[in-house]
mmCIF file of C-alpha atoms and ligand atoms in Angstrom:
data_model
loop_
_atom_site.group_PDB
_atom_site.id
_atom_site.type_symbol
_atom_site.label_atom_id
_atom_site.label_comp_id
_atom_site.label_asym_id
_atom_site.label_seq_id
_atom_site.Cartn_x
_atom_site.Cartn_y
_atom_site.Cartn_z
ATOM 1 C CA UNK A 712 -88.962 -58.011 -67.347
ATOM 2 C CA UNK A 713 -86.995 -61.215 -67.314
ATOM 3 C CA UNK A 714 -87.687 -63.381 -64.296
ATOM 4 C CA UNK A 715 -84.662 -66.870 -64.293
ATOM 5 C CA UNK A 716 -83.948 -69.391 -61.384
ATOM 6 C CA UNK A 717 -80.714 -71.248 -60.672
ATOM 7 C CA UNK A 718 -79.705 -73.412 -57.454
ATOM 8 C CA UNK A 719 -77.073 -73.106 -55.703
ATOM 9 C CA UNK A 720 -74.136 -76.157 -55.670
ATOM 10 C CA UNK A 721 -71.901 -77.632 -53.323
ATOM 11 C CA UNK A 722 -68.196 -77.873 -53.907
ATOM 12 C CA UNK A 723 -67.024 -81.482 -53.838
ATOM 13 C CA UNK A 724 -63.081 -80.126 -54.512
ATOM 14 C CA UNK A 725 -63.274 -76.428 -53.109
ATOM 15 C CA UNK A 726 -62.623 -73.317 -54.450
ATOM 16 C CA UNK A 727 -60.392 -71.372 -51.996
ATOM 17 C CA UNK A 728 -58.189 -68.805 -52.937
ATOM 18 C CA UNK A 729 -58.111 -65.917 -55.484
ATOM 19 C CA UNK A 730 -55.330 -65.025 -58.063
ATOM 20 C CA UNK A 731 -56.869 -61.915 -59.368
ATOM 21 C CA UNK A 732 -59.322 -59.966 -57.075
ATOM 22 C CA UNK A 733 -60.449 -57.524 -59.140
ATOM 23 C CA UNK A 734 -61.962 -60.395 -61.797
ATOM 24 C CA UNK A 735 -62.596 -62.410 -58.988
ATOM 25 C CA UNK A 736 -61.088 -65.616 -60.915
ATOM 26 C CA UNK A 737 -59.799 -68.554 -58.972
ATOM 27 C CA UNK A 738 -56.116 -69.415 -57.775
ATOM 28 C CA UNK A 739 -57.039 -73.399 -58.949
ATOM 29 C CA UNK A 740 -60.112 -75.425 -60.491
ATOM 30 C CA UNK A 741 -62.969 -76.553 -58.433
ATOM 31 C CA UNK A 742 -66.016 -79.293 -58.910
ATOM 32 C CA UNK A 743 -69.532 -79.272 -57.451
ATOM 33 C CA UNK A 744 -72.714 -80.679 -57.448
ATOM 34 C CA UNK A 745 -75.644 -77.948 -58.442
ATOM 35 C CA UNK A 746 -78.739 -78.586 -55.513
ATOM 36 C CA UNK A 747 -82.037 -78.601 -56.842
ATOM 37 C CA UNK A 748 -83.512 -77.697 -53.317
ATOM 38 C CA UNK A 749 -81.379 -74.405 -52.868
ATOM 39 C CA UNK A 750 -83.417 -72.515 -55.109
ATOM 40 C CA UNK A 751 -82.957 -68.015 -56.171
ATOM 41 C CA UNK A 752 -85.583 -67.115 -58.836
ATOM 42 C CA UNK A 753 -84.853 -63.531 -59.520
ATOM 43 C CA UNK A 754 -86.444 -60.696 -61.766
ATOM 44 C CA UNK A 755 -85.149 -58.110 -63.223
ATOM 45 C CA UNK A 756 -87.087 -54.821 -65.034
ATOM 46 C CA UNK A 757 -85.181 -51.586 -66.462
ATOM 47 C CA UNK A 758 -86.739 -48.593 -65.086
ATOM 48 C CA UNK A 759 -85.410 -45.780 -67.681
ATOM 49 C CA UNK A 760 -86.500 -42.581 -65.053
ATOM 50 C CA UNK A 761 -84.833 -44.249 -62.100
ATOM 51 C CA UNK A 762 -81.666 -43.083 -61.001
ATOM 52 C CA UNK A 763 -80.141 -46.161 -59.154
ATOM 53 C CA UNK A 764 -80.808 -49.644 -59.178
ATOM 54 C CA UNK A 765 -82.930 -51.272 -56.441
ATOM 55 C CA UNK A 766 -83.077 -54.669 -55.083
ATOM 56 C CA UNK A 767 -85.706 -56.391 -52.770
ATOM 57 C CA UNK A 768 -84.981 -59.689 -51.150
ATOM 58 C CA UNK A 769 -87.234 -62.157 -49.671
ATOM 59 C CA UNK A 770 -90.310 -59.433 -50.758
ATOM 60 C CA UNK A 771 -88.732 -56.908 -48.639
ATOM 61 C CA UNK A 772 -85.555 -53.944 -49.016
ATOM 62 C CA UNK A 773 -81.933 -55.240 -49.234
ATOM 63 C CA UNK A 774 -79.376 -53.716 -47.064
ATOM 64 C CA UNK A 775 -77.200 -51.002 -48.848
ATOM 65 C CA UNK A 776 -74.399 -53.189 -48.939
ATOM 66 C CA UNK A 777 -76.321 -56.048 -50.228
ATOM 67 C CA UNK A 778 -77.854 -53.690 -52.863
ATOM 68 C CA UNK A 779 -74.376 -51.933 -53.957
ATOM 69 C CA UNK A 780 -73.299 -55.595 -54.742
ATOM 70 C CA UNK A 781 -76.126 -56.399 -56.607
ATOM 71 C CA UNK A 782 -76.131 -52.857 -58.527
ATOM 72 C CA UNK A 783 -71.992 -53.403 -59.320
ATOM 73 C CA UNK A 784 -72.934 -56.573 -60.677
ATOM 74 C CA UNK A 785 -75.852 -54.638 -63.161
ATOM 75 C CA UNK A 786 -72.884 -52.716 -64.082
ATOM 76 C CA UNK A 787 -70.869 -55.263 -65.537
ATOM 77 C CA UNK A 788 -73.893 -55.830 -67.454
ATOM 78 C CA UNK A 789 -74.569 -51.950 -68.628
ATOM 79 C CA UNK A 790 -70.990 -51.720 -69.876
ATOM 80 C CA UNK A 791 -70.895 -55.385 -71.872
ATOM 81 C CA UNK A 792 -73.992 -53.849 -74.012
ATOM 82 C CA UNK A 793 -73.466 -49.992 -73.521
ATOM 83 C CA UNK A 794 -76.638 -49.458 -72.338
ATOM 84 C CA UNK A 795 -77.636 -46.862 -68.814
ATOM 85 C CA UNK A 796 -80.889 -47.827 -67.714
ATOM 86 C CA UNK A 797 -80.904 -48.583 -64.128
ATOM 87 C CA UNK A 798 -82.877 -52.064 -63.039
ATOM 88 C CA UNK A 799 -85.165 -53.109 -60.213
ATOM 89 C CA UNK A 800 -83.957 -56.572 -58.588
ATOM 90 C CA UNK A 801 -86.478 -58.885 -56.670
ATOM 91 C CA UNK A 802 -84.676 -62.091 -55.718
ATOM 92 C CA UNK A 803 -86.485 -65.156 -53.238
ATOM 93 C CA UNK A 804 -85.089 -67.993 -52.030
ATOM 94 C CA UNK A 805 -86.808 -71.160 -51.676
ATOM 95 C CA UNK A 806 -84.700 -71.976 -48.442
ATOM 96 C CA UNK A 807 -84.870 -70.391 -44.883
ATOM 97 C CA UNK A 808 -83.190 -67.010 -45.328
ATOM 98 C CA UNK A 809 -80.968 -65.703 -42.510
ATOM 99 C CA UNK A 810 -79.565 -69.074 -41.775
ATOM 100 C CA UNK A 811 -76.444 -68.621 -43.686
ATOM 101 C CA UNK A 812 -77.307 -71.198 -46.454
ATOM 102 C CA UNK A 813 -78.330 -67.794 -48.639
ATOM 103 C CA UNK A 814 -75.716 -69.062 -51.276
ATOM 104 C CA UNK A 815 -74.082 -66.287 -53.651
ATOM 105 C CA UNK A 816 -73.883 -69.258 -56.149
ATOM 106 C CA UNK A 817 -77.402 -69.390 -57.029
ATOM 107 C CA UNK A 818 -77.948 -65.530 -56.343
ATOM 108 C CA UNK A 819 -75.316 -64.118 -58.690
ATOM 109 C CA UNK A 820 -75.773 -67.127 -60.954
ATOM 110 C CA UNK A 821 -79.752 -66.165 -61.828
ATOM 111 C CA UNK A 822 -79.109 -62.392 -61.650
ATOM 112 C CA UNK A 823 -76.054 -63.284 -64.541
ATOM 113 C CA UNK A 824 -79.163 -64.893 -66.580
ATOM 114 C CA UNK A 825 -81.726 -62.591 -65.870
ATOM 115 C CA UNK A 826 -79.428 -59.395 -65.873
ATOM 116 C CA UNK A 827 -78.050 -60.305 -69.403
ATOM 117 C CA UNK A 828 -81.068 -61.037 -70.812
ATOM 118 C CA UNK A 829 -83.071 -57.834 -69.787
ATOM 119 C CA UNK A 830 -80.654 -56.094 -71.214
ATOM 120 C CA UNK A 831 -80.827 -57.754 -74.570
ATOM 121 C CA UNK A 832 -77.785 -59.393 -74.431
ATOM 122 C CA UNK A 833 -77.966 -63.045 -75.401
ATOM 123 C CA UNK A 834 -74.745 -64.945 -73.980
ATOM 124 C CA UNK A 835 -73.762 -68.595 -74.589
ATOM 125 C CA UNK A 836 -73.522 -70.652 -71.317
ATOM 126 C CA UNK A 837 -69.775 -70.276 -70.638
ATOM 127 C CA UNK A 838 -70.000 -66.442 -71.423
ATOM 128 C CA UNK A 839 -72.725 -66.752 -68.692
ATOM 129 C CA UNK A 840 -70.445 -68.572 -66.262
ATOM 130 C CA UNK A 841 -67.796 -65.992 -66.804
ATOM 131 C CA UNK A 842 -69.948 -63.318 -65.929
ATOM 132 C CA UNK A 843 -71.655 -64.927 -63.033
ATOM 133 C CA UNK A 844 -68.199 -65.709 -61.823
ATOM 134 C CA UNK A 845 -67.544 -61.354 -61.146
ATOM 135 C CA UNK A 846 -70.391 -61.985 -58.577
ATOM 136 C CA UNK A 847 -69.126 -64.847 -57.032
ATOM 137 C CA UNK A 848 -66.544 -67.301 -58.062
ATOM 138 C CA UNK A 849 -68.994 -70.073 -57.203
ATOM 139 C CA UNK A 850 -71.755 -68.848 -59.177
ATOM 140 C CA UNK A 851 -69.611 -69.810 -62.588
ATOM 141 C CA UNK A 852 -70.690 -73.565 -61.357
ATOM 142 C CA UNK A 853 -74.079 -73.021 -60.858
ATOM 143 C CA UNK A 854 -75.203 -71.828 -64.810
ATOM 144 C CA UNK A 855 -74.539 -75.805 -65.032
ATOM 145 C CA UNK A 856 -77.041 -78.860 -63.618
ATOM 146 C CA UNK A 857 -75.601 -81.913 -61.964
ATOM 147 C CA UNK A 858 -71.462 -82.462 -61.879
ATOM 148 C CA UNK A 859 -69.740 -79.268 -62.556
ATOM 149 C CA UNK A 860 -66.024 -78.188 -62.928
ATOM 150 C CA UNK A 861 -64.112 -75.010 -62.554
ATOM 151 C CA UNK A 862 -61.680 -74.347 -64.570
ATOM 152 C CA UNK A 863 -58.960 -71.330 -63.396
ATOM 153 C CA UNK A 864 -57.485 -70.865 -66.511
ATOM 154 C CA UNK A 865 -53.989 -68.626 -66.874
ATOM 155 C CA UNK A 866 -55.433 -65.007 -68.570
ATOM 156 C CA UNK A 867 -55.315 -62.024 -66.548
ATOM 157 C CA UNK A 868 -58.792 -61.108 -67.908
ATOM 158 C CA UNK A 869 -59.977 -63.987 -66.707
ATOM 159 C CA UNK A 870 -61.781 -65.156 -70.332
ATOM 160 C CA UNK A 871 -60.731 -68.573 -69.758
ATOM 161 C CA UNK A 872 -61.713 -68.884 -65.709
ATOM 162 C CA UNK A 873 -65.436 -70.750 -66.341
ATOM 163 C CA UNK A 874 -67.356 -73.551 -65.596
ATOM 164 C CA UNK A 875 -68.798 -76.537 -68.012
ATOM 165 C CA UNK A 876 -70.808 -79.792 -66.622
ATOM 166 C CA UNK A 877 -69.179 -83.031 -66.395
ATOM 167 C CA UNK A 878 -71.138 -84.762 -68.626
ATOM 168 C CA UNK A 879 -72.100 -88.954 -69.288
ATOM 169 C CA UNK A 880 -71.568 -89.264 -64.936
ATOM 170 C CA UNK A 881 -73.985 -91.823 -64.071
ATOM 171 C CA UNK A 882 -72.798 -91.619 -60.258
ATOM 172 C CA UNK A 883 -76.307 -90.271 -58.485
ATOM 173 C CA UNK A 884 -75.877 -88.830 -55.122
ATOM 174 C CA UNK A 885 -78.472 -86.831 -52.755
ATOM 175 C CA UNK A 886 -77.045 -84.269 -50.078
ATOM 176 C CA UNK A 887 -78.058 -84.067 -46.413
ATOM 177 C CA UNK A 888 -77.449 -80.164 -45.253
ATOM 178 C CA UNK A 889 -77.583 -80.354 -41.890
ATOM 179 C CA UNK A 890 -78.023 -76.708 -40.844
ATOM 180 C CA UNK A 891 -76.632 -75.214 -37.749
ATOM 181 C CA UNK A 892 -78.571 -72.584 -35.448
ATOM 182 C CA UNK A 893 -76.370 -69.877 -35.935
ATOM 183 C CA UNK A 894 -74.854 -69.855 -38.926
ATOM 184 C CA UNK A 895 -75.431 -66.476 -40.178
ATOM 185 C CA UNK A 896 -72.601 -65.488 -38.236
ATOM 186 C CA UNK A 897 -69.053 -66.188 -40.263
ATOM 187 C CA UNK A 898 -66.264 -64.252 -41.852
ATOM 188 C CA UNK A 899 -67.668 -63.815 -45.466
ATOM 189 C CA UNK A 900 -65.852 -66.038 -48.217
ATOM 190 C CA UNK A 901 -63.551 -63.302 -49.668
ATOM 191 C CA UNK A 902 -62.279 -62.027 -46.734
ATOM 192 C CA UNK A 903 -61.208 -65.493 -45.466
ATOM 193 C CA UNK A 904 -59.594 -66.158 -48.711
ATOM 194 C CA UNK A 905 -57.694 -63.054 -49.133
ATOM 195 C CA UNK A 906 -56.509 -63.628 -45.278
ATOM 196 C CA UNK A 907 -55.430 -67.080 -46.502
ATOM 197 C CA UNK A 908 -54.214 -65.922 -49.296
ATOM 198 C CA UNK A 909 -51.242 -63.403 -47.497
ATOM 199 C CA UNK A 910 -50.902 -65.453 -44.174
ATOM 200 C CA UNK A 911 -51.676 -69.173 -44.715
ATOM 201 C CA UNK A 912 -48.698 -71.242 -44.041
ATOM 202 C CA UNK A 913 -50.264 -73.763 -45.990
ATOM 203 C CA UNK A 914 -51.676 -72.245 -48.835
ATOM 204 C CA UNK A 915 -49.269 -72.971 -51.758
ATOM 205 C CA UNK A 916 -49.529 -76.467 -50.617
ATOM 206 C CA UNK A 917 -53.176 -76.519 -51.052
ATOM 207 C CA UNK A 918 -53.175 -75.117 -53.825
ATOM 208 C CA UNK A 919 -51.046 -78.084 -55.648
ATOM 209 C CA UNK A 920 -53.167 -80.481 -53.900
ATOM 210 C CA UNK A 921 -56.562 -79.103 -55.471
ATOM 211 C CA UNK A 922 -55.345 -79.842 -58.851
ATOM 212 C CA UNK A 923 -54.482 -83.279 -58.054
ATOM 213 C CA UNK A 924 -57.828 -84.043 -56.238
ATOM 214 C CA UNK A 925 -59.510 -82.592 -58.982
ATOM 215 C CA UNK A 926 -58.318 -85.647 -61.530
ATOM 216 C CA UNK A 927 -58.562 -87.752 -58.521
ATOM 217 C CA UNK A 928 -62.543 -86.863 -58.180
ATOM 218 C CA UNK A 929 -63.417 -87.067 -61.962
ATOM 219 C CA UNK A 930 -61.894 -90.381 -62.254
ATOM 220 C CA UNK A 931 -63.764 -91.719 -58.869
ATOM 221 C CA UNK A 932 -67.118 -90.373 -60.091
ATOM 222 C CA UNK A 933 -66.433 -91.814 -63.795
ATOM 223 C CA UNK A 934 -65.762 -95.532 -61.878
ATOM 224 C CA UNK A 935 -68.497 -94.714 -59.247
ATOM 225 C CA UNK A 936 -66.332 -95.759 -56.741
ATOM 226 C CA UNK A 937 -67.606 -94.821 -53.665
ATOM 227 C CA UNK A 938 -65.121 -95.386 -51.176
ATOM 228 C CA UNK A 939 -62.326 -93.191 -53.270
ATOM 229 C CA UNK A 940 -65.296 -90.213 -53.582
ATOM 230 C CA UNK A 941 -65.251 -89.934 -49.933
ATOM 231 C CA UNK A 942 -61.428 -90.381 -49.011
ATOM 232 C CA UNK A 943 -60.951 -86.799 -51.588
ATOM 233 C CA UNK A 944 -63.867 -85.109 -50.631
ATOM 234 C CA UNK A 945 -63.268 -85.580 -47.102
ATOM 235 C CA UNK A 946 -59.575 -85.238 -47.392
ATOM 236 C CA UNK A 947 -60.209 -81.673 -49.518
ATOM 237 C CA UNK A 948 -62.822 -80.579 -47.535
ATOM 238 C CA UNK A 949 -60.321 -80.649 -44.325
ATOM 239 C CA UNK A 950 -57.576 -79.529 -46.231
ATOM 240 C CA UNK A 951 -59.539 -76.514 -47.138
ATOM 241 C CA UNK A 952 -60.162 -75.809 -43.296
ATOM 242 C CA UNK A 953 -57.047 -76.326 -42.006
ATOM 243 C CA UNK A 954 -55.451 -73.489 -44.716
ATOM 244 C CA UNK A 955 -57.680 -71.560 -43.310
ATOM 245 C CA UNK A 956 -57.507 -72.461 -39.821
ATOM 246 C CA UNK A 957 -53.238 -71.497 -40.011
ATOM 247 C CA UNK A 958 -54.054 -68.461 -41.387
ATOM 248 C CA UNK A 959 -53.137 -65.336 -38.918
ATOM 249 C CA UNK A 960 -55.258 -64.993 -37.340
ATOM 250 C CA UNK A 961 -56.843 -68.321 -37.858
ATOM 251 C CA UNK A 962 -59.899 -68.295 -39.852
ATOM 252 C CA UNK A 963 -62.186 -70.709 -38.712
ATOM 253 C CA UNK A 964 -65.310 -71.832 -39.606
ATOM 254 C CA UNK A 965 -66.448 -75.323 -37.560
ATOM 255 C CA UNK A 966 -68.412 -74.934 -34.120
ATOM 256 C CA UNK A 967 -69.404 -77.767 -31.799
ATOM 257 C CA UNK A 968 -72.133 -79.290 -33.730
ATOM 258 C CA UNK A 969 -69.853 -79.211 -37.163
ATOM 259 C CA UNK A 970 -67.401 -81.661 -35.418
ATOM 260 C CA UNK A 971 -70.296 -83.646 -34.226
ATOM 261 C CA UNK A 972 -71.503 -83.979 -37.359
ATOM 262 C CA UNK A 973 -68.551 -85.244 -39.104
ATOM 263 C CA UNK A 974 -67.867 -87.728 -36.716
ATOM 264 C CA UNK A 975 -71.646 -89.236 -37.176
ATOM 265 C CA UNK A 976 -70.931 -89.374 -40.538
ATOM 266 C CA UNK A 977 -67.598 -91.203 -40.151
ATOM 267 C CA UNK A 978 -69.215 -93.758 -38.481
ATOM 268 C CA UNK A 979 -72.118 -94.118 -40.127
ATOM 269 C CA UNK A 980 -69.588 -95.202 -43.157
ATOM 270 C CA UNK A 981 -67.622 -97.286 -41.227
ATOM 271 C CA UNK A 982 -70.973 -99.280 -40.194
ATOM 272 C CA UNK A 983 -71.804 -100.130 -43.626
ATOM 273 C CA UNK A 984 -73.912 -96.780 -45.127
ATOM 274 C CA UNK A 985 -72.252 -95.561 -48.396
ATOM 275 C CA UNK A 986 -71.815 -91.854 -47.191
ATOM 276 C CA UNK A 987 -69.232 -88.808 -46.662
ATOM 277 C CA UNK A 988 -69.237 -85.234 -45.733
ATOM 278 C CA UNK A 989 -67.816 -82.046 -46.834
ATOM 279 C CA UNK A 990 -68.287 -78.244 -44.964
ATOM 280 C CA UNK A 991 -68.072 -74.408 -47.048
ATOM 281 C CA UNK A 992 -67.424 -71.558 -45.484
ATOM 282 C CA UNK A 993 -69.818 -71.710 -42.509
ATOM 283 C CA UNK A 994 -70.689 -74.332 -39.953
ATOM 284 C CA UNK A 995 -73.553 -76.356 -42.032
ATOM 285 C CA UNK A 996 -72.410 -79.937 -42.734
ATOM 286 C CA UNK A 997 -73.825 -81.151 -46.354
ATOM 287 C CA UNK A 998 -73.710 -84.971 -46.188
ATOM 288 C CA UNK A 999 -72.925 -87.038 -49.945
ATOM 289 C CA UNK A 1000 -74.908 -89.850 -49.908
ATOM 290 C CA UNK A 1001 -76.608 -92.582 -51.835
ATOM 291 C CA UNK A 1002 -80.229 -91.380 -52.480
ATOM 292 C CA UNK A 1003 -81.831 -94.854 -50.730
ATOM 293 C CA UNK A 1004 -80.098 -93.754 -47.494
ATOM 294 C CA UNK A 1005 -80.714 -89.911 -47.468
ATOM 295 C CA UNK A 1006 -83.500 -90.290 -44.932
ATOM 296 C CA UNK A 1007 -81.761 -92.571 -42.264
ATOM 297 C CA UNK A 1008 -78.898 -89.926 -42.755
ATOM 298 C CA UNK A 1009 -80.951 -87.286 -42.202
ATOM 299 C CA UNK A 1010 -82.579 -88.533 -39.241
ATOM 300 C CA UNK A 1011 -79.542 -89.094 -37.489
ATOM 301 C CA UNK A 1012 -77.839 -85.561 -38.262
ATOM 302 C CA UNK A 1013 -81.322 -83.580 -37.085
ATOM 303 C CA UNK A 1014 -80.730 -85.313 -33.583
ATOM 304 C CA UNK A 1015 -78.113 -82.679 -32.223
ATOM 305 C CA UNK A 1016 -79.513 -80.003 -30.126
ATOM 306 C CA UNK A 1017 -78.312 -77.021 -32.009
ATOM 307 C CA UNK A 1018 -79.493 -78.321 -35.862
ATOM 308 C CA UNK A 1019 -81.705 -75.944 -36.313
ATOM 309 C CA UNK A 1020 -82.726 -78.640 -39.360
ATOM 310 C CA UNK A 1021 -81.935 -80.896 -41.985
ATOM 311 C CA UNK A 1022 -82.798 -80.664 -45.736
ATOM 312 C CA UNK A 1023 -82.448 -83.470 -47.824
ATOM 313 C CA UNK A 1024 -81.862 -82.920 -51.393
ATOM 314 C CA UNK A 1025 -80.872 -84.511 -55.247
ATOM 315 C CA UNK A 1026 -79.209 -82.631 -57.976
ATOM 316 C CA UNK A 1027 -80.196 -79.791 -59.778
ATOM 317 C CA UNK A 1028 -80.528 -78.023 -63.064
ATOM 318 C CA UNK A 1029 -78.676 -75.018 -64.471
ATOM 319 C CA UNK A 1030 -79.697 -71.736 -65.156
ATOM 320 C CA UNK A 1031 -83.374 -70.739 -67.259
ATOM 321 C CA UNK A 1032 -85.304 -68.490 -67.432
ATOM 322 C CA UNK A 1033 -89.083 -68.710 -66.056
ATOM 323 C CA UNK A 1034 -92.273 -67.578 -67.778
ATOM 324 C CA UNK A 1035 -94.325 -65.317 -66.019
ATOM 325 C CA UNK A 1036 -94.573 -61.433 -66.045
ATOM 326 C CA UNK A 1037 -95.360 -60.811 -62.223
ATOM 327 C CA UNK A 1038 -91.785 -59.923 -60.140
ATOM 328 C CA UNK A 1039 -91.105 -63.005 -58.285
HETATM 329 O O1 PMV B 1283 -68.328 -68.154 -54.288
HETATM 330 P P1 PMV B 1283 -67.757 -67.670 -53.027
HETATM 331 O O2 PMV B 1283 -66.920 -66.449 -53.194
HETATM 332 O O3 PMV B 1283 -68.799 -67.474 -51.957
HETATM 333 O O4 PMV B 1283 -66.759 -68.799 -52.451
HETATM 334 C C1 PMV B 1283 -67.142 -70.108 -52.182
HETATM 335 C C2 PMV B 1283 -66.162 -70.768 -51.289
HETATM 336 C C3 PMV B 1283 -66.552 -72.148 -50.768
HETATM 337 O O5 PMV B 1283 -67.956 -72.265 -50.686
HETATM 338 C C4 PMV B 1283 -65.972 -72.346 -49.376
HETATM 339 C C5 PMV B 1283 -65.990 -73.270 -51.641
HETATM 340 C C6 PMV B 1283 -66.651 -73.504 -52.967
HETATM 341 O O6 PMV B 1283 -65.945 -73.956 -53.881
HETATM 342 O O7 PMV B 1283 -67.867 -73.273 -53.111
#
């Protein structure tokens, strides 16, 4: 049995919008920050007599769907070694389940290391991305610690669509998720894209803008200059949103408190506190901050009725595998 952990990461420039399904690579690069707070330690154990995979999450059964995703994933696995045994899957998350924070990033991204590994495969870090990336185009970030980009790459097998970390950033920052009550509820990831994808007005547009925020956002981090960090990521967070918004029909993903949020956070910067927001697919707002201010940010984003609450958290690590022979 190989047991491995990875955390899930937060897009800084957004990933939105898929040129080939099937591989599940990107339409354009993307660049995150890995959480160490949004934690998936998963196991995985080949069971030769069984004859289908199973997956428990949270220590109790996954839903069919959630286990056919988990098992197609094994599969990709199976065929990159030739090998038939099916697996048992136990996955945990070390943040409040059922909240829609249960990021595919740091699921698919430990499953990749764990999956590979029981399997006897031993794959370099990229290789890793690539693979984690058929699970979910995020998860290619989160093999990688700390500042991560996305690259889309041009081959149709999608080879050279993976990750690698920014490396020799010195620019620290903590993020503020400020969780909405709720937030289970959204249209999943894909489905928005694709929907963007074929009715967006917008979507070529965004598209050429990504690329040029993503130069944009390397050089702001390299000078740490605040200010510039928080004019892109705010700028390609709500770029992202309204794509999706003028899709038909719209796709949106901001309630009440979302809005609320963001304009906190607006002010809070203009009164001095070094700090900007961006929002995924769901209506959680994940506030970029200096670490020294974290808690004052914090305190003022858990003060709407409907935050259900606030986790403050730094960067994290990659992927690794854990000791340990018990399923997590
Ligand atoms: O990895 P997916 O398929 O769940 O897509 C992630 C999409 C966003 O979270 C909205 C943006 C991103 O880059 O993480």
């Amino acid at each position: 049995m190989v047991v491995a952990s990875a955390r899930a990461n937060i897009a800084l420039v957004k990933y939105w919008g898929k040129r080939a399904r099937k591989l599940n690579v990107p339409s354009a690069g993307s660049l995150s920050l890995t959480l160490a707070a949004l934690e998936t330690r998963t196991s995985v154990r080949l069971v030769e007599e069984a004859e289908q995979d199973s997956f428990r999450l949270d220590g109790q059964q996954s839903s069919e769907k959630a286990r056919h995703r988990v098992s197609a994933f094994l599969e990709l696995v199976r065929r990159m070694v030739g090998r038939r045994e099916h697996a048992h899957v136990e996955s945990i998350n070390a943040f409040p389940t059922g909240a829609g924070l249960a990021s595919s990033a740091s699921a698919f991204a430990a499953l990749a290391k764990a999956a590979s590994e029981a399997y006897g495969l031993d794959l370099a870090l990229k290789e890793l991305s690539i693979l984690a990336r058929q699970g979910s185009g995020s998860a290619a970030r989160s093999i990688f610690g700390g500042w991560v980009r996305m690259y889309a790459g041009f081959r149709e097998d999608g080879l050279d669509a993976y990750a690698v970390p920014l490396e020799g950033l010195e620019m620290e920052l903590s993020a503020v998720i400020a969780v909405v009550q709720g937030g289970e509820k959204q249209v999943g990831s894909t489905e928005g894209m694709e929907q963007t994808r074929t009715t967006s007005p917008y979507h070529d547009r965004w598209l050429q803008l990504v690329n040029m925020d993503l130069e944009a956002c390397v050089s702001a981090l390299q000078t740490k200059d605040f200010e510039r960090l928080a004019e892109i990521i705010e700028g390609n967070c709500l770029a992202m949103h309204a794509d999706a918004m003028a899709a038909r029909p719209g796709v949106i993903y901001f309630s009440g408190a979302t809005l609320w949020a963001i304009h906190q956070i607006r002010a809070l910067r203009a009164s001095g506190t070094p700090v900007c927001f961006t929002v995924d697919a769901g209506p959680h707002v994940v506030a970029l901050v200096h670490p020294e201010h974290a808690a004052s940010v914090a305190s003022v984003l858990g003060a709407h009725p409907e935050m259900d609450r606030v986790i403050i958290t730094t960067s994290g690590d990659g992927v690794r595998t854990e000791s340990g022979d018990e399923a997590v």
